[in-house]
PDB file of C-alpha atoms in Angstrom:
ATOM      1  CA  MET A   1     -16.094 -51.811  37.602  1.00 46.00           C
ATOM      2  CA  GLN A   2     -12.536 -51.075  35.883  1.00 43.00           C
ATOM      3  CA  ASP A   3     -14.512 -49.905  32.524  1.00 47.00           C
ATOM      4  CA  ARG A   4     -16.482 -47.408  34.442  1.00 47.00           C
ATOM      5  CA  ASP A   5     -13.503 -45.968  36.102  1.00 49.00           C
ATOM      6  CA  GLY A   6     -11.849 -45.589  32.860  1.00 48.00           C
ATOM      7  CA  GLN A   7     -14.547 -44.049  31.580  1.00 49.00           C
ATOM      8  CA  GLU A   8     -14.984 -41.549  34.689  1.00 49.00           C
ATOM      9  CA  ARG A   9     -11.131 -40.765  34.029  1.00 47.00           C
ATOM     10  CA  GLY A  10     -11.594 -40.054  30.095  1.00 47.00           C
ATOM     11  CA  ALA A  11     -14.467 -37.802  30.893  1.00 47.00           C
ATOM     12  CA  ALA A  12     -12.518 -36.145  33.080  1.00 46.00           C
ATOM     13  CA  GLN A  13      -9.588 -35.517  30.556  1.00 47.00           C
ATOM     14  CA  ASN A  14     -11.779 -34.498  27.886  1.00 49.00           C
ATOM     15  CA  PRO A  15     -15.052 -32.665  29.059  1.00 47.00           C
ATOM     16  CA  ASN A  16     -16.146 -31.944  25.997  1.00 49.00           C
ATOM     17  CA  ALA A  17     -16.531 -35.581  24.716  1.00 46.00           C
ATOM     18  CA  ASP A  18     -20.487 -35.249  25.309  1.00 48.00           C
ATOM     19  CA  ASN A  19     -20.558 -32.053  23.059  1.00 49.00           C
ATOM     20  CA  PRO A  20     -18.179 -32.955  19.814  1.00 44.00           C
ATOM     21  CA  SER A  21     -19.425 -29.778  18.174  1.00 44.00           C
ATOM     22  CA  GLN A  22     -18.088 -27.480  21.198  1.00 46.00           C
ATOM     23  CA  ALA A  23     -14.690 -29.368  21.001  1.00 43.00           C
ATOM     24  CA  SER A  24     -14.707 -29.009  17.400  1.00 42.00           C
ATOM     25  CA  SER A  25     -15.126 -25.751  17.956  1.00 40.00           C
ATOM     26  CA  GLU A  26     -12.522 -25.107  20.406  1.00 40.00           C
ATOM     27  CA  THR A  27      -9.921 -27.380  17.882  1.00 38.00           C
ATOM     28  CA  SER A  28     -10.302 -25.283  14.949  1.00 36.00           C
ATOM     29  CA  VAL A  29      -9.868 -21.956  17.549  1.00 35.00           C
ATOM     30  CA  THR A  30      -6.115 -23.490  18.810  1.00 34.00           C
ATOM     31  CA  THR A  31      -5.174 -24.160  15.454  1.00 35.00           C
ATOM     32  CA  ASP A  32      -5.825 -21.170  13.721  1.00 36.00           C
ATOM     33  CA  SER A  33      -2.581 -19.341  13.093  1.00 36.00           C
ATOM     34  CA  PRO A  34      -2.119 -15.525  13.255  1.00 35.00           C
ATOM     35  CA  ALA A  35      -1.272 -15.618   9.724  1.00 34.00           C
ATOM     36  CA  SER A  36      -4.948 -16.197   8.900  1.00 32.00           C
ATOM     37  CA  GLU A  37      -6.162 -12.501   9.701  1.00 35.00           C
ATOM     38  CA  THR A  38      -7.329 -10.481   6.960  1.00 35.00           C
ATOM     39  CA  ALA A  39      -7.301  -7.099   8.482  1.00 42.00           C
ATOM     40  CA  ALA A  40      -6.223  -4.083   6.297  1.00 51.00           C
ATOM     41  CA  ALA A  41      -2.612  -3.534   6.418  1.00 63.00           C
ATOM     42  CA  PHE A  42      -2.698   0.183   6.932  1.00 68.00           C
ATOM     43  CA  THR A  43      -5.317   1.443   9.668  1.00 69.00           C
ATOM     44  CA  GLY A  44      -5.534   4.640  11.538  1.00 66.00           C
ATOM     45  CA  VAL A  45      -2.918   7.436  10.759  1.00 64.00           C
ATOM     46  CA  LEU A  46      -1.329   4.942   7.853  1.00 70.00           C
ATOM     47  CA  LYS A  47      -4.936   4.836   6.143  1.00 75.00           C
ATOM     48  CA  PRO A  48      -3.836   7.073   3.546  1.00 79.00           C
ATOM     49  CA  LEU A  49      -0.897   4.735   2.579  1.00 78.00           C
ATOM     50  CA  GLY A  50      -3.232   1.926   2.231  1.00 77.00           C
ATOM     51  CA  ILE A  51      -5.289   4.237  -0.229  1.00 82.00           C
ATOM     52  CA  LEU A  52      -2.090   4.690  -2.158  1.00 82.00           C
ATOM     53  CA  ASP A  53      -1.564   1.254  -2.188  1.00 80.00           C
ATOM     54  CA  LYS A  54      -4.886  -0.067  -3.458  1.00 84.00           C
ATOM     55  CA  GLY A  55      -4.900   2.802  -6.237  1.00 84.00           C
ATOM     56  CA  VAL A  56      -1.553   1.427  -7.437  1.00 84.00           C
ATOM     57  CA  ALA A  57      -2.979  -1.898  -7.554  1.00 85.00           C
ATOM     58  CA  MET A  58      -5.729  -0.602  -9.790  1.00 89.00           C
ATOM     59  CA  PHE A  59      -3.499   1.280 -12.099  1.00 88.00           C
ATOM     60  CA  GLU A  60      -1.312  -2.264 -12.452  1.00 86.00           C
ATOM     61  CA  ALA A  61      -3.909  -4.699 -12.820  1.00 88.00           C
ATOM     62  CA  ALA A  62      -5.655  -1.829 -15.346  1.00 90.00           C
ATOM     63  CA  VAL A  63      -2.408  -1.781 -17.470  1.00 90.00           C
ATOM     64  CA  LEU A  64      -1.172  -5.409 -16.933  1.00 91.00           C
ATOM     65  CA  THR A  65      -4.950  -6.568 -18.754  1.00 92.00           C
ATOM     66  CA  VAL A  66      -4.834  -4.241 -21.284  1.00 92.00           C
ATOM     67  CA  GLY A  67      -1.255  -5.065 -22.257  1.00 91.00           C
ATOM     68  CA  ILE A  68      -1.761  -8.608 -22.093  1.00 93.00           C
ATOM     69  CA  LEU A  69      -5.478  -8.446 -24.036  1.00 94.00           C
ATOM     70  CA  ALA A  70      -3.652  -6.350 -26.537  1.00 93.00           C
ATOM     71  CA  MET A  71      -0.516  -8.749 -27.295  1.00 92.00           C
ATOM     72  CA  ALA A  72      -3.289 -11.702 -27.461  1.00 93.00           C
ATOM     73  CA  VAL A  73      -5.576  -9.863 -29.915  1.00 93.00           C
ATOM     74  CA  ASN A  74      -2.613  -8.383 -31.840  1.00 91.00           C
ATOM     75  CA  SER A  75      -1.003 -11.623 -32.415  1.00 91.00           C
ATOM     76  CA  VAL A  76      -4.272 -13.655 -32.871  1.00 92.00           C
ATOM     77  CA  ALA A  77      -5.197 -10.921 -35.845  1.00 91.00           C
ATOM     78  CA  ASN A  78      -1.706 -11.262 -37.555  1.00 89.00           C
ATOM     79  CA  VAL A  79      -1.523 -15.303 -37.537  1.00 90.00           C
ATOM     80  CA  ILE A  80      -5.240 -14.774 -38.979  1.00 90.00           C
ATOM     81  CA  GLY A  81      -4.294 -12.184 -41.774  1.00 88.00           C
ATOM     82  CA  ARG A  82      -1.407 -14.484 -42.450  1.00 86.00           C
ATOM     83  CA  PHE A  83      -2.616 -17.839 -43.139  1.00 86.00           C
ATOM     84  CA  ILE A  84      -6.449 -16.581 -44.129  1.00 84.00           C
ATOM     85  CA  PHE A  85      -5.967 -13.439 -46.316  1.00 83.00           C
ATOM     86  CA  GLY A  86      -2.294 -14.151 -47.230  1.00 81.00           C
ATOM     87  CA  GLN A  87      -1.208 -10.696 -45.490  1.00 81.00           C
ATOM     88  CA  SER A  88       0.455 -10.264 -42.348  1.00 82.00           C
ATOM     89  CA  LEU A  89      -0.051  -6.927 -40.250  1.00 85.00           C
ATOM     90  CA  TYR A  90       2.800  -4.647 -41.225  1.00 85.00           C
ATOM     91  CA  PHE A  91       3.236  -3.367 -37.314  1.00 87.00           C
ATOM     92  CA  SER A  92       2.487  -6.361 -35.467  1.00 87.00           C
ATOM     93  CA  GLU A  93       5.726  -7.311 -34.348  1.00 88.00           C
ATOM     94  CA  GLU A  94       6.480  -3.762 -33.786  1.00 89.00           C
ATOM     95  CA  LEU A  95       3.577  -3.084 -31.439  1.00 90.00           C
ATOM     96  CA  ASN A  96       4.151  -6.678 -29.640  1.00 91.00           C
ATOM     97  CA  GLN A  97       7.688  -5.419 -28.664  1.00 90.00           C
ATOM     98  CA  PHE A  98       5.874  -2.484 -27.347  1.00 92.00           C
ATOM     99  CA  LEU A  99       3.963  -4.510 -25.309  1.00 92.00           C
ATOM    100  CA  VAL A 100       6.519  -6.606 -23.946  1.00 92.00           C
ATOM    101  CA  ILE A 101       8.193  -3.419 -22.180  1.00 91.00           C
ATOM    102  CA  LEU A 102       4.996  -2.535 -20.916  1.00 91.00           C
ATOM    103  CA  VAL A 103       3.886  -5.960 -19.517  1.00 92.00           C
ATOM    104  CA  THR A 104       7.457  -6.534 -18.014  1.00 91.00           C
ATOM    105  CA  PHE A 105       7.877  -3.420 -16.261  1.00 91.00           C
ATOM    106  CA  ALA A 106       4.464  -2.982 -15.023  1.00 88.00           C
ATOM    107  CA  GLY A 107       4.704  -6.660 -13.817  1.00 89.00           C
ATOM    108  CA  VAL A 108       7.832  -6.178 -11.623  1.00 89.00           C
ATOM    109  CA  GLY A 109       5.543  -3.795  -9.409  1.00 87.00           C
ATOM    110  CA  PHE A 110       2.675  -6.305  -9.594  1.00 86.00           C
ATOM    111  CA  ALA A 111       5.011  -9.266  -8.541  1.00 87.00           C
ATOM    112  CA  ALA A 112       6.643  -7.185  -5.222  1.00 87.00           C
ATOM    113  CA  ARG A 113       3.047  -6.265  -4.388  1.00 84.00           C
ATOM    114  CA  HIS A 114       1.860  -9.983  -4.089  1.00 83.00           C
ATOM    115  CA  GLY A 115       5.416 -11.580  -2.879  1.00 81.00           C
ATOM    116  CA  ARG A 116       6.177 -13.397  -5.921  1.00 80.00           C
ATOM    117  CA  HIS A 117       9.765 -12.358  -6.691  1.00 79.00           C
ATOM    118  CA  ILE A 118      12.199 -14.999  -6.394  1.00 78.00           C
ATOM    119  CA  ARG A 119      13.847 -15.244  -2.938  1.00 76.00           C
ATOM    120  CA  MET A 120      16.762 -17.305  -1.005  1.00 79.00           C
ATOM    121  CA  SER A 121      15.344 -18.154   2.066  1.00 79.00           C
ATOM    122  CA  ALA A 122      17.323 -20.788   3.594  1.00 82.00           C
ATOM    123  CA  ILE A 123      18.894 -18.552   6.145  1.00 84.00           C
ATOM    124  CA  TYR A 124      15.806 -16.420   6.634  1.00 83.00           C
ATOM    125  CA  ASP A 125      13.536 -19.496   7.512  1.00 82.00           C
ATOM    126  CA  GLU A 126      15.959 -20.810  10.283  1.00 85.00           C
ATOM    127  CA  LEU A 127      15.803 -17.263  12.008  1.00 85.00           C
ATOM    128  CA  PRO A 128      13.331 -16.462  14.964  1.00 87.00           C
ATOM    129  CA  ASP A 129      10.251 -14.050  14.096  1.00 82.00           C
ATOM    130  CA  LYS A 130      11.714 -10.980  15.341  1.00 87.00           C
ATOM    131  CA  LEU A 131      15.032 -11.527  13.611  1.00 90.00           C
ATOM    132  CA  ARG A 132      12.865 -12.482  10.633  1.00 89.00           C
ATOM    133  CA  LYS A 133      11.066  -9.125  10.767  1.00 89.00           C
ATOM    134  CA  ALA A 134      14.168  -7.212  11.101  1.00 91.00           C
ATOM    135  CA  LEU A 135      15.683  -8.657   8.051  1.00 91.00           C
ATOM    136  CA  MET A 136      12.665  -8.397   6.053  1.00 91.00           C
ATOM    137  CA  VAL A 137      12.535  -4.698   6.966  1.00 92.00           C
ATOM    138  CA  ALA A 138      16.232  -4.044   5.566  1.00 93.00           C
ATOM    139  CA  ILE A 139      15.679  -6.176   2.753  1.00 92.00           C
ATOM    140  CA  ALA A 140      12.769  -4.326   1.943  1.00 92.00           C
ATOM    141  CA  LEU A 141      14.545  -1.182   2.618  1.00 95.00           C
ATOM    142  CA  ILE A 142      17.417  -1.994   0.365  1.00 95.00           C
ATOM    143  CA  THR A 143      15.391  -3.306  -2.507  1.00 93.00           C
ATOM    144  CA  GLY A 144      13.511  -0.155  -2.358  1.00 94.00           C
ATOM    145  CA  ALA A 145      16.300   2.263  -2.478  1.00 96.00           C
ATOM    146  CA  ILE A 146      17.508  -0.044  -5.262  1.00 95.00           C
ATOM    147  CA  MET A 147      14.392   0.372  -7.248  1.00 95.00           C
ATOM    148  CA  PHE A 148      14.420   4.538  -6.774  1.00 96.00           C
ATOM    149  CA  LEU A 149      17.917   4.198  -8.241  1.00 97.00           C
ATOM    150  CA  LEU A 150      17.082   2.461 -11.498  1.00 95.00           C
ATOM    151  CA  ALA A 151      13.912   4.741 -11.679  1.00 96.00           C
ATOM    152  CA  TRP A 152      16.367   7.554 -11.906  1.00 96.00           C
ATOM    153  CA  TYR A 153      18.974   6.180 -14.046  1.00 96.00           C
ATOM    154  CA  SER A 154      15.892   5.017 -16.351  1.00 95.00           C
ATOM    155  CA  PHE A 155      14.749   8.292 -16.359  1.00 95.00           C
ATOM    156  CA  GLU A 156      17.773  10.003 -17.623  1.00 95.00           C
ATOM    157  CA  TYR A 157      17.861   7.046 -20.381  1.00 95.00           C
ATOM    158  CA  VAL A 158      14.427   7.783 -21.713  1.00 95.00           C
ATOM    159  CA  TYR A 159      15.229  11.225 -21.343  1.00 94.00           C
ATOM    160  CA  SER A 160      18.411  10.875 -23.373  1.00 95.00           C
ATOM    161  CA  VAL A 161      15.990   8.951 -26.450  1.00 93.00           C
ATOM    162  CA  TYR A 162      13.751  11.835 -25.990  1.00 93.00           C
ATOM    163  CA  GLY A 163      16.263  14.417 -27.213  1.00 92.00           C
ATOM    164  CA  THR A 164      17.274  12.233 -30.016  1.00 91.00           C
ATOM    165  CA  GLY A 165      14.115  12.439 -31.397  1.00 88.00           C
ATOM    166  CA  ARG A 166      14.272   8.871 -32.538  1.00 90.00           C
ATOM    167  CA  ILE A 167      10.397   7.336 -33.825  1.00 91.00           C
ATOM    168  CA  ALA A 168       9.608   3.698 -34.406  1.00 89.00           C
ATOM    169  CA  PRO A 169      10.157   2.863 -38.224  1.00 88.00           C
ATOM    170  CA  VAL A 170       6.738   1.306 -38.945  1.00 86.00           C
ATOM    171  CA  THR A 171       4.160   2.965 -36.478  1.00 85.00           C
ATOM    172  CA  GLN A 172       6.153   6.315 -36.283  1.00 88.00           C
ATOM    173  CA  VAL A 173       5.700   6.585 -32.347  1.00 90.00           C
ATOM    174  CA  PRO A 174       8.370   8.433 -30.495  1.00 91.00           C
ATOM    175  CA  ILE A 175      10.458   5.818 -29.133  1.00 91.00           C
ATOM    176  CA  PHE A 176      10.975   7.439 -25.891  1.00 92.00           C
ATOM    177  CA  LEU A 177       6.879   7.235 -25.496  1.00 91.00           C
ATOM    178  CA  THR A 178       7.546   3.188 -25.010  1.00 90.00           C
ATOM    179  CA  LEU A 179      10.127   3.504 -22.578  1.00 92.00           C
ATOM    180  CA  VAL A 180       8.387   5.271 -20.341  1.00 92.00           C
ATOM    181  CA  TRP A 181       7.478   2.238 -18.379  1.00 91.00           C
ATOM    182  CA  LEU A 182      10.894   1.618 -17.491  1.00 93.00           C
ATOM    183  CA  PRO A 183      11.106   4.619 -14.973  1.00 94.00           C
ATOM    184  CA  LEU A 184       7.350   4.209 -13.790  1.00 93.00           C
ATOM    185  CA  GLY A 185       8.067   0.602 -13.077  1.00 92.00           C
ATOM    186  CA  PHE A 186      10.886   0.867 -11.132  1.00 94.00           C
ATOM    187  CA  MET A 187       9.253   3.832  -9.112  1.00 94.00           C
ATOM    188  CA  ILE A 188       5.983   1.639  -8.482  1.00 91.00           C
ATOM    189  CA  THR A 189       8.271  -1.362  -7.340  1.00 92.00           C
ATOM    190  CA  GLY A 190      10.491   0.814  -5.041  1.00 93.00           C
ATOM    191  CA  ILE A 191       6.822   2.052  -3.584  1.00 91.00           C
ATOM    192  CA  GLN A 192       5.590  -1.367  -2.976  1.00 91.00           C
ATOM    193  CA  TYR A 193       9.030  -2.058  -1.021  1.00 93.00           C
ATOM    194  CA  VAL A 194       8.542   0.645   0.912  1.00 92.00           C
ATOM    195  CA  LEU A 195       5.086   0.057   1.968  1.00 90.00           C
ATOM    196  CA  THR A 196       6.212  -3.401   2.866  1.00 90.00           C
ATOM    197  CA  ALA A 197       9.067  -2.105   5.190  1.00 91.00           C
ATOM    198  CA  LEU A 198       6.221   0.079   7.086  1.00 90.00           C
ATOM    199  CA  VAL A 199       3.508  -2.353   7.248  1.00 89.00           C
ATOM    200  CA  ASN A 200       6.346  -4.787   9.157  1.00 88.00           C
ATOM    201  CA  LEU A 201       7.340  -2.012  11.366  1.00 88.00           C
ATOM    202  CA  THR A 202       3.543  -1.050  12.043  1.00 86.00           C
ATOM    203  CA  ARG A 203       1.848  -4.758  12.730  1.00 84.00           C
ATOM    204  CA  PRO A 204       3.182  -7.964  14.246  1.00 85.00           C
ATOM    205  CA  ASP A 205       3.344 -10.135  11.850  1.00 85.00           C
ATOM    206  CA  VAL A 206       5.929 -10.862   9.233  1.00 86.00           C
ATOM    207  CA  TYR A 207       4.998  -9.386   5.855  1.00 84.00           C
ATOM    208  CA  LEU A 208       6.503 -10.763   2.763  1.00 86.00           C
ATOM    209  CA  SER A 209       4.544  -7.687   0.874  1.00 85.00           C
ATOM    210  CA  VAL A 210       1.619  -5.399   2.084  1.00 82.00           C
ATOM    211  CA  THR A 211      -0.796  -8.248   0.700  1.00 80.00           C
ATOM    212  CA  VAL A 212       1.353 -11.023   1.828  1.00 82.00           C
ATOM    213  CA  VAL A 213       1.758 -12.440   5.662  1.00 84.00           C
ATOM    214  CA  ASP A 214       4.550 -14.847   5.865  1.00 80.00           C
ATOM    215  CA  SER A 215       3.345 -17.972   7.640  1.00 69.00           C
ATOM    216  CA  TYR A 216       4.677 -21.091   9.133  1.00 56.00           C
ATOM    217  CA  GLU A 217       2.915 -23.253   6.275  1.00 55.00           C
ATOM    218  CA  ASP A 218       4.499 -24.271   2.825  1.00 51.00           C
ATOM    219  CA  THR A 219       2.018 -21.248   1.466  1.00 52.00           C
ATOM    220  CA  GLU A 220       2.086 -17.869   2.115  1.00 55.00           C
ATOM    221  CA  THR A 221      -1.156 -16.217   3.388  1.00 54.00           C
ATOM    222  CA  GLN A 222      -3.018 -13.538   0.704  1.00 57.00           C
ATOM    223  CA  LEU A 223      -4.875 -10.946   2.245  1.00 60.00           C
TER     224      LEU A 223
END
């Protein structure tokens, strides 16, 4: 009698005991967090910003892919020429210097878009959601303003180099052409931070970037 009463009480407490699939389904629904949503960051009237973000992302990916592959091909070809044919590529070192500038400043915006910049989050992690969102908006706007300021200063520097007419000694490429990635990279990074602030102001979750939601887990959610 006691066993039967215990079974009846257990069935009352767990009405899905006879249907494990239904219980599992309900458990998965309750344990999913909002950070797992994969909806587009910009919709409605803000959809053009999503198109802008996608275009910038494609440009960054293309530039980084070409830059890194060019560095690899150039370095490997130089090693092969040196040890097999006994003759290094005379332009290899200079070309790699140009490519390092390209990859570095194009990668700044790429890292911002994926929320991969170093963050000091000891205080941020202890704040409630509303304060974390407000702080993230402030961080994004201030950082974006600094990026635009650096873009302006770097543009002035590139323009001054253009005025000198300097050219690379080996490849004979105008030096200012190798430095255009400085203002361009800062400009793209500034745009990414402004978009991060906008997506935090228009959506309920806390976003580290346009594509990364700050979650309660150890890892962020990539959209």
